[in-house]
Every structure is written in C-alpha cells, then in structure tokens.
Short mmCIF file of C-alpha atoms and ligand atoms in Angstrom, two decimals:
data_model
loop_
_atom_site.label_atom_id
_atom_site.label_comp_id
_atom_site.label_asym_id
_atom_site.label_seq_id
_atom_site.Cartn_x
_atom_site.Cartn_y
_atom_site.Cartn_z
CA UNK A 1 6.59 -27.06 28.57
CA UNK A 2 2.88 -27.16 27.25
CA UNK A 3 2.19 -28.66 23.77
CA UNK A 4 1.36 -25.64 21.37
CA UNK A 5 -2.17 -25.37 20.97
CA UNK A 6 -3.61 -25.79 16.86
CA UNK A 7 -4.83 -23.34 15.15
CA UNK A 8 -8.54 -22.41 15.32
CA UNK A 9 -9.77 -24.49 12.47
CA UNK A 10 -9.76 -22.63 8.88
CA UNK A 11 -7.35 -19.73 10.33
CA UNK A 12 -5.78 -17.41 7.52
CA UNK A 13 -2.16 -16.66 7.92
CA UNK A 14 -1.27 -13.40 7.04
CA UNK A 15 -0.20 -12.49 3.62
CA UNK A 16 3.70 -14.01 3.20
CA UNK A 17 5.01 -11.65 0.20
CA UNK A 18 3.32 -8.46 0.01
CA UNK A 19 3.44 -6.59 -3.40
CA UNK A 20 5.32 -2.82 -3.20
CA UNK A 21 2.73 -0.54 -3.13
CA UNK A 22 2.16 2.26 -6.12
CA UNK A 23 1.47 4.65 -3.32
CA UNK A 24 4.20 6.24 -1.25
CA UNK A 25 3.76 6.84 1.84
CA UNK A 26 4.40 10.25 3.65
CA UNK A 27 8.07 10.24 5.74
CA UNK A 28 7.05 9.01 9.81
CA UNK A 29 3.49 7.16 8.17
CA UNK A 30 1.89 5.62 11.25
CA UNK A 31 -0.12 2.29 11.60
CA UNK A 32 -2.39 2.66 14.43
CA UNK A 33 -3.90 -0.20 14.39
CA UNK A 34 -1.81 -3.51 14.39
CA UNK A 35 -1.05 -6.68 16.66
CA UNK A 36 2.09 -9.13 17.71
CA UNK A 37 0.32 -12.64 18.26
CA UNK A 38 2.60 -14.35 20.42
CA UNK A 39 5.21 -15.92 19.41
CA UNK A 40 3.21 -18.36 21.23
CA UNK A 41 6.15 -20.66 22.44
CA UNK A 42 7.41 -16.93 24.14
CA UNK A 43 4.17 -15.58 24.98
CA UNK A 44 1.29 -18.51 25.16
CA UNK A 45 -2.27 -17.07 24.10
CA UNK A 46 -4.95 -17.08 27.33
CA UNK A 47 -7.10 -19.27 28.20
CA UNK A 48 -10.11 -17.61 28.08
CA UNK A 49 -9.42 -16.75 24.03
CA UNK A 50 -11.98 -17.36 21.55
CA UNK A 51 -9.42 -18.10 18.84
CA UNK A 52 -6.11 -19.47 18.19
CA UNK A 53 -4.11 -17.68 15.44
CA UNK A 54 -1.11 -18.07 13.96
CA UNK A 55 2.10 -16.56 15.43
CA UNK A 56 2.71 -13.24 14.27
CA UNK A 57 5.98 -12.18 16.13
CA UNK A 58 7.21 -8.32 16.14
CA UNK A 59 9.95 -8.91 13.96
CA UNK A 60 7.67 -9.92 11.24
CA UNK A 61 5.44 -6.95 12.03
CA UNK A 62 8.28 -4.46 11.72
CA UNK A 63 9.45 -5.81 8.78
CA UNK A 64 6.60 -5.34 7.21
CA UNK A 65 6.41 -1.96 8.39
CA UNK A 66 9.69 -1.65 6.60
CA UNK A 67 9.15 -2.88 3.90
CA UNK A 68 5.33 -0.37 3.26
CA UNK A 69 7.11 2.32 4.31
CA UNK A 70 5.55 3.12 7.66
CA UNK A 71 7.77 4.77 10.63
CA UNK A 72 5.86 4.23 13.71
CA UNK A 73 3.01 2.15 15.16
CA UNK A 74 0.95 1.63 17.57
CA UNK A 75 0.04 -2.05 19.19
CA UNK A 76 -3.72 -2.90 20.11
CA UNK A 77 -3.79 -5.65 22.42
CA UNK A 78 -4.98 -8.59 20.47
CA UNK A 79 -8.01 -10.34 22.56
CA UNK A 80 -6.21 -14.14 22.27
CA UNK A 81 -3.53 -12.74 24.90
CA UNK A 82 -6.76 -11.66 27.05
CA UNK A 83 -5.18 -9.22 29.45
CA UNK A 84 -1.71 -10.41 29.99
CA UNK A 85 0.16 -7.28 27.98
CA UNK A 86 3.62 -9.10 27.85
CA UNK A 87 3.62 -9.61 24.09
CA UNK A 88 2.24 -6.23 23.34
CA UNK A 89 4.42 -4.47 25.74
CA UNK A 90 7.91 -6.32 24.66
CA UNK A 91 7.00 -5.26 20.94
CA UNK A 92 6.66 -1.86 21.92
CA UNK A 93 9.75 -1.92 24.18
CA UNK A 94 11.70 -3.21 21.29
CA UNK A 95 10.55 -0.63 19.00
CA UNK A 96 12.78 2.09 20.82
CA UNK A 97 10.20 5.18 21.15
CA UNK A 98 8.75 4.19 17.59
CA UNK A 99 5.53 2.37 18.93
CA UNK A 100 2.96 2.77 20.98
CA UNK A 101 0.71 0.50 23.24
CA UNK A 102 -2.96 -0.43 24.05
CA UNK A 103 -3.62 -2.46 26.24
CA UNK A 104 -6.97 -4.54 28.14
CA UNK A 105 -6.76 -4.49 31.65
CA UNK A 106 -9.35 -6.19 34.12
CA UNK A 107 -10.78 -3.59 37.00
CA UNK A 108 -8.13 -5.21 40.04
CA UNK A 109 -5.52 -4.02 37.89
CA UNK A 110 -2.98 -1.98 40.62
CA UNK A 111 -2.36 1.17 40.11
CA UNK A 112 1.65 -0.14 40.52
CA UNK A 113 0.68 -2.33 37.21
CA UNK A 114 -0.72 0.62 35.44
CA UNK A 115 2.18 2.67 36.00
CA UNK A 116 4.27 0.34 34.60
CA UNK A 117 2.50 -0.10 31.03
CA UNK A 118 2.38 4.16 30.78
CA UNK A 119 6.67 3.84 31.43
CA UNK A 120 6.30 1.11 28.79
CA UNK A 121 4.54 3.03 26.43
CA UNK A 122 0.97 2.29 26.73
CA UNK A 123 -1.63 5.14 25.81
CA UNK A 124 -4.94 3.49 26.48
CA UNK A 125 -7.21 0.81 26.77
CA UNK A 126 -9.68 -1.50 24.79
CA UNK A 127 -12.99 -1.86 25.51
CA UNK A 128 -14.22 -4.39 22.91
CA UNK A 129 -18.04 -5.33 22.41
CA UNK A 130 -18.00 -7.93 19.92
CA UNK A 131 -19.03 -10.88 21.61
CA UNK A 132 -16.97 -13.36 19.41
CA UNK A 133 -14.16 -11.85 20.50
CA UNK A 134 -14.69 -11.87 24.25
CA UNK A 135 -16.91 -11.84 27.22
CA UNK A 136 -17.49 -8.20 27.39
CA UNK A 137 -16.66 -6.64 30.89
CA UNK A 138 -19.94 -5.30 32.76
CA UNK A 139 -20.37 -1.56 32.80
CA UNK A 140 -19.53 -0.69 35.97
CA UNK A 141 -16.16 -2.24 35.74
CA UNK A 142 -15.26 -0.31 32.81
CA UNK A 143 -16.34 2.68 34.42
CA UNK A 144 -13.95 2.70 36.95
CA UNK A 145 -11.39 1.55 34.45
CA UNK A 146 -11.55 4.65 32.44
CA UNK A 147 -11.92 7.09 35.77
CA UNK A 148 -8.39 5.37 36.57
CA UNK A 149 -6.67 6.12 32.71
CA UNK A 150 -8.26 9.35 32.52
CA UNK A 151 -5.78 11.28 34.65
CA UNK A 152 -3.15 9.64 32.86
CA UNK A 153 -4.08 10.64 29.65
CA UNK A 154 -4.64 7.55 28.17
CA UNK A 155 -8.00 7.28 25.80
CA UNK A 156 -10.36 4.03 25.15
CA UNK A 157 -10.38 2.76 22.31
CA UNK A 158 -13.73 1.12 21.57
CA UNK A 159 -14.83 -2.01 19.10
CA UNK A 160 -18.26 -2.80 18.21
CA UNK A 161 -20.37 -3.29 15.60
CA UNK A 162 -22.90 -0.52 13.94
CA UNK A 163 -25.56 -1.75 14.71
CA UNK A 164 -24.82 -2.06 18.75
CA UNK A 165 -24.04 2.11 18.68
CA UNK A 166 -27.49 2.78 19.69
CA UNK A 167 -27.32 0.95 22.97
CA UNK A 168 -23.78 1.72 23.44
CA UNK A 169 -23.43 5.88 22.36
CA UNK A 170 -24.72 6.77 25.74
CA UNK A 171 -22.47 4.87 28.03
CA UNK A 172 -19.31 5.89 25.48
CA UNK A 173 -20.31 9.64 25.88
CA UNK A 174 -20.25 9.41 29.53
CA UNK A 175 -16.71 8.03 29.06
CA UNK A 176 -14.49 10.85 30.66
CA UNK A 177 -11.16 10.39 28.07
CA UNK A 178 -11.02 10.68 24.59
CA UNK A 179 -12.32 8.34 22.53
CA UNK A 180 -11.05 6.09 19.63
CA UNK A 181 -13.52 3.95 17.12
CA UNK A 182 -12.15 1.03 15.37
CA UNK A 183 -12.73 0.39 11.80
CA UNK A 184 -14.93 3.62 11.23
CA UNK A 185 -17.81 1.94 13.99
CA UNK A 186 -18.21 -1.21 11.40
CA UNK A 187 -20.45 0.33 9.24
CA UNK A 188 -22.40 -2.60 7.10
CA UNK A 189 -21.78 -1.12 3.59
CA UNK A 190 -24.76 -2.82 2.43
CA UNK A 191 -26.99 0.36 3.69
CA UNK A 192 -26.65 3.85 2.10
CA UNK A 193 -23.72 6.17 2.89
CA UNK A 194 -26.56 8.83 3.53
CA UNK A 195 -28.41 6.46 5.53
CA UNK A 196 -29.37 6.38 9.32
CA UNK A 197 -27.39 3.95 10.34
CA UNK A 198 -23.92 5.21 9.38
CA UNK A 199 -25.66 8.98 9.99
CA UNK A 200 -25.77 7.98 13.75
CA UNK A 201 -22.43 7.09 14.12
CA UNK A 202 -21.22 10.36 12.39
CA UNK A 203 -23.13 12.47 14.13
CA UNK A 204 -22.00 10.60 17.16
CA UNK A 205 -19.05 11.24 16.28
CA UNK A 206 -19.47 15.37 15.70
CA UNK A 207 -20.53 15.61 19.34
CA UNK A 208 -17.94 13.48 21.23
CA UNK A 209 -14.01 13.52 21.33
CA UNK A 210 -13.73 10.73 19.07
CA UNK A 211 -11.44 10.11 16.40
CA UNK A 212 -11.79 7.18 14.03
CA UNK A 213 -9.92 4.59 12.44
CA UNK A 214 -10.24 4.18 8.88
CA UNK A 215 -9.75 1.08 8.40
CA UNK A 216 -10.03 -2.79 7.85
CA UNK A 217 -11.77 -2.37 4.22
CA UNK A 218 -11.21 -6.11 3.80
CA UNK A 219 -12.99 -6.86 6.58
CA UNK A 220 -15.94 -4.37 6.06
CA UNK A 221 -16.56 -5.08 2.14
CA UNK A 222 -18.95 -7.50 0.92
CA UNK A 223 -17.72 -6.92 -2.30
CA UNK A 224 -14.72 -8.13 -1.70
CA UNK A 225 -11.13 -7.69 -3.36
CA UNK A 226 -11.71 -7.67 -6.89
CA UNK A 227 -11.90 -4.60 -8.89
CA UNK A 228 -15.45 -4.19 -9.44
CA UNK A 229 -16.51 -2.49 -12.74
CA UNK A 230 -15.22 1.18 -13.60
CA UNK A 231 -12.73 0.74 -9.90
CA UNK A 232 -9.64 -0.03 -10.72
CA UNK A 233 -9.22 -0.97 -7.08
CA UNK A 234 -10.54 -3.71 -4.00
CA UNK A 235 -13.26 -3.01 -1.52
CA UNK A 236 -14.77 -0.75 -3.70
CA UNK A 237 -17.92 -0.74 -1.17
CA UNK A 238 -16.13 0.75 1.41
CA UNK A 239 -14.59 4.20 -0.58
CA UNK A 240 -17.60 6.18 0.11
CA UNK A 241 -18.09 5.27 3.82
CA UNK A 242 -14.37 6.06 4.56
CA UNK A 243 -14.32 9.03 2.13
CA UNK A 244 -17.58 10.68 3.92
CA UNK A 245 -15.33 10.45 7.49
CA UNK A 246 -11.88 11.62 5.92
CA UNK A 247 -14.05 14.74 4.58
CA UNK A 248 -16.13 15.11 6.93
CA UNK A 249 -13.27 14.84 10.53
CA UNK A 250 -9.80 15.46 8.92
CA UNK A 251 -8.41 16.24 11.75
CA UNK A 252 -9.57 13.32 13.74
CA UNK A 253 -9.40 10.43 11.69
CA UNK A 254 -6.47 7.70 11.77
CA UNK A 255 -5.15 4.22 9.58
CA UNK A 256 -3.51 0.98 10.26
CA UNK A 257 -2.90 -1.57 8.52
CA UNK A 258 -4.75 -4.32 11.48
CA UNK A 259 -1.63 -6.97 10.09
CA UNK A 260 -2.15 -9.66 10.91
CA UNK A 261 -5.54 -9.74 10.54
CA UNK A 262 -7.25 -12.12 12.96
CA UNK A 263 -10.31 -13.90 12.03
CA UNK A 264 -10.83 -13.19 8.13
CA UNK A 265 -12.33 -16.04 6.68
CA UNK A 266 -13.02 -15.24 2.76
CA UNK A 267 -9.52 -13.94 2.05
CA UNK A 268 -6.24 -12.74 3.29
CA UNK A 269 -5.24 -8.98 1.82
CA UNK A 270 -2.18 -8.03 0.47
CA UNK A 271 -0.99 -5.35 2.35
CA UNK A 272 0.51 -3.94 0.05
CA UNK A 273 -2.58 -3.24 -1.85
CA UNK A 274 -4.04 -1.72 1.53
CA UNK A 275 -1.77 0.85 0.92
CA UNK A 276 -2.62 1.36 -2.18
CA UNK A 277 -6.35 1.67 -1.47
CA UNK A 278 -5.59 4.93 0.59
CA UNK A 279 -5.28 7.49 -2.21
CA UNK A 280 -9.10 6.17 -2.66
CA UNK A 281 -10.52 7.48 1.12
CA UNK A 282 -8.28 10.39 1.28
CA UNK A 283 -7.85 12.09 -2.00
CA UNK A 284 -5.71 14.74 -1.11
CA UNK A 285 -2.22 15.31 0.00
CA UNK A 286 -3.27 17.81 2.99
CA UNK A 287 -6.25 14.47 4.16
CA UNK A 288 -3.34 12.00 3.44
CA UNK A 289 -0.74 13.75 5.33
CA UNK A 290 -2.97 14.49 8.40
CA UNK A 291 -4.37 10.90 8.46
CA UNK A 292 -1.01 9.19 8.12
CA UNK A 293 0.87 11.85 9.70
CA UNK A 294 -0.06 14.70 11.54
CA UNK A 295 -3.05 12.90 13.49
CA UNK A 296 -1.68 9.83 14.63
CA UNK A 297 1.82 12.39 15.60
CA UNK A 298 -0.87 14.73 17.94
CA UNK A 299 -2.21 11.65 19.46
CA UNK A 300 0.14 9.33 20.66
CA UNK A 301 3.56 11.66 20.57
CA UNK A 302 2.08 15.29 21.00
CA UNK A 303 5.13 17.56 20.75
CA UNK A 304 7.36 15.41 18.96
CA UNK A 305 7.90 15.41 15.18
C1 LIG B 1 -9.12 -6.35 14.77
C2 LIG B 1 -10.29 -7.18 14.60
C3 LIG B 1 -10.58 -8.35 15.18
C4 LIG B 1 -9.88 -8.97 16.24
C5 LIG B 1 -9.24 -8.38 17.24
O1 LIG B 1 -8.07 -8.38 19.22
C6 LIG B 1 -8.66 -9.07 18.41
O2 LIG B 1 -8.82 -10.28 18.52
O3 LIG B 1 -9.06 -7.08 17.26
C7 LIG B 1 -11.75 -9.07 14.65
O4 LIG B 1 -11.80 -10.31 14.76
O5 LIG B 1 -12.67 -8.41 14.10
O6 LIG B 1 -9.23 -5.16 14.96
O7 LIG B 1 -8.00 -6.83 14.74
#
C-alpha cells in the first residue's frame, strides 16, 4: 500500500472534546452541512486535491452528532475526495435512512453511476466556485450536469464567495433544480447588513428557489470567537447577517454544523458552542424549529417525520 500522505502544512484538527451545549436542540435536529474525510488508509484523498486534512471518519462524525443532540444529517462531498463518492456514500449507507448525500460528479458520469448514488441516498450535487478548493468545471459541463439531476429531483448546491454572485446569479438562475447556498453566499461581514453587497444576494435569493445555509460563523467572522463587548457570545459579526436571512426566508433557510471544518487557519470552534450560537440567528422557537427541523425534514425526506 501507498505511504499516507502529511497533512497540508498548519492543518487544524477538529475540536477533540466539545463542551455540552446550553442550548437544546429540537427532537430529529438536522446538520446539513457536514463531511467524512477519509479515513484515508480506507478511502485515500484524490489526487487532484488542494489540501490534505486530517482523517475525520463517520464514526467520529456521528458521535458527535450524538453527543449535540442532532438526529439526522446530510454529507457534502468534501473536495479532497474530488469526485470519487465512496467515503461519502459508505457514511450515509451506514447511517441507516438517517443521512443524506451530496455528491460532485464529473459530466461522463453514467447514468448507471447516477442511479446508484440516488439508491444510496444522494440528493444533489456540488458545484463549488472557490478556486482554492478546486478547478472549477466549465459551464457547459455543469449545465448538462444539472439537466441530468433535475428529473431526479436532486438540487445543486452551490459555493462561492459574495463577491463572485454578480458574475455567477445569472448562470445559477438558469439552473433548472432547486438551489442550495452554502454559508449564507459568504457574505464579508466587514460591509453593512443593509448594504449592496449582501442586498444582492438576498434579493437573489427572493427571486430564485434557493434556500440557504446558515452557517460556518467561524469561518465568516473577522471578529473572531471571543465575546466582544455587551455579546455574551462568538462571531458576534455574523448575528445580524444570519438574523436578516432567518427573518427574512424562514421557510427556506437550513444549519450544519460543517464538522470537521476543513481549512480554518486562526482557530478551531467548539462545536458545542456552535450550537449555542443558534438561539442568536434564530430567536424564536417557531425560526428554530423550522431551521433545525421542519426545513431540512421538507427537503431531503419530504413526507417523512
Ligand atoms: C466547507 C468549506 C470549505 C471546504 C470544503 O469540500 C471542501 O473542501 O467544503 C472551505 O474550505 O471553505 O463548506 O466545508
């Protein structure tokens, strides 16, 4: 076998002891937005990756889930496996109807293959435009992608980065399945909450089938972790950007918890204390319950409770 290869230089592991959080979550919480990274000895990362990260196995990820509370989840494709699903797909398999897939796939992907991750449990695809993280399929290609997903019912889910929406919103509203943003579009908190930048991408959002992810606060803040003054809580930067979406789509908005976190470089968050920054974006039982709940429920197991 293959020597492992090192971790990319500087790589944070994920937290090892998360705290309990204050906040409980609802009965059947779901975190729509986490990764398995290998174990690389069982699954070895591609080639083609732009990182190396630590191992991050599915046992670790549901006992974490187990130990925040959360019921069900649903597992994004992490770009260091490129587009070989395997480690994705056995973590869903193993979750017994409990989890949820997305997956990349390249344009020859048969329709045999595709069949296959839908029986497994896969609900859509990511298209991801942050060019750290990969060499970004042309447009064409992703194209006929979605026109293959779309009568399955499977949605995109789409990364990039604020300030690329311009550029971008046209292609995604030609996009014929419903769409979902990662980490609320990357907003750079920095600007004003009322500002044009983060006004695009709302009122982007108003006119497509979108929902959004709130999440990844530690990844969005520039303030950082520590309580800043009159917050008794992290990422204090973030609250009104995620608050403005909760109020503004209640009905289309979703969390995760992104464990294990790839590429953070300042600091590695507690997840526990993500959980606890919730009550902050959604204030409300009814937002709480439809953003941990009743959303996540309608979108990747409509009829079920
Ligand atoms: C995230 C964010 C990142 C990485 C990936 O698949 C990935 O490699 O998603 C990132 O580096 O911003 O959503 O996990």
């Amino acid at each position: 076998m293959n020597a492992l290869a090192s971790k990319t230089p500087g790589w944070l592991d994920w937290y090892p002891n998360p705290s309990v959080p204050a906040f409980e979550l609802p009965a059947r919480t779901v975190d729509t937005h986490c990764h398995v990274f290998g174990p690389q000895a069982e699954f070895p990362f591609a080639p083609e990756r732009k990182y190396t990260p630590c191992d991050a196995s599915k046992d670790q990820l549901f006992a974490l889930h187990d130990h925040l509370g959360i019921s069900r989840s649903v597992i994004v494709q992490a770009t260091c496996h490129g587009a070989d699903n395997s480690a994705m797909v056995d973590a869903v398999a193993s979750a017994g109807g409990r989890a949820r897939g997305i997956a990349t796939v390249r344009s020859d992907i048969s329709d045999a293959e595709l069949r296959r991750l839908d029986a497994a449990g896969v609900r859509g695809v990511r298209f991801n435009f942050l060019k750290r993280l990969v060499d970004t399929s042309p447009a064409d290609e992703l194209s006929a992608i979605a026109a293959r997903i779309a009568p399955m019912g499977w949605h995109i889910v789409l990364y990039f980065e604020s300030a690329d929406l311009p550029e971008l919103a046209d292609f995604f509203g030609a996009l014929p399945t419903p769409l979902v943003v990662d980490h609320m579009g990357r907003p750079d908190v920095t600007e004003p909450v009322d500002g044009a930048q983060f006004g695009r991408f709302l009122r982007f959002v108003e006119h497509h089938d979108v929902w959004v992810k709130v999440t990844c606060p530690e990844r969005i803040s520039v303030t950082g972790p520590a309580a800043l003054d009159g917050e008794q809580h992290a990422y204090t930067d973030v609250v009104p950007f995620a608050r403005r979406v909760v109020e503004e789509f209640p009905d289309r908005v979703l969390w995760g918890t992104d464990w294990p976190h790839p590429n953070l470089t300042d600091h590695m968050p507690d997840d526990g204390l993500l959980v606890d920054f919730l009550p902050h974006l959604a204030l409300t039982t009814e937002q709480q319950h439809k953003l941990l709940v009743d959303n996540p429920m309608r979108l990747y197991w409509p009829g079920e409770d």
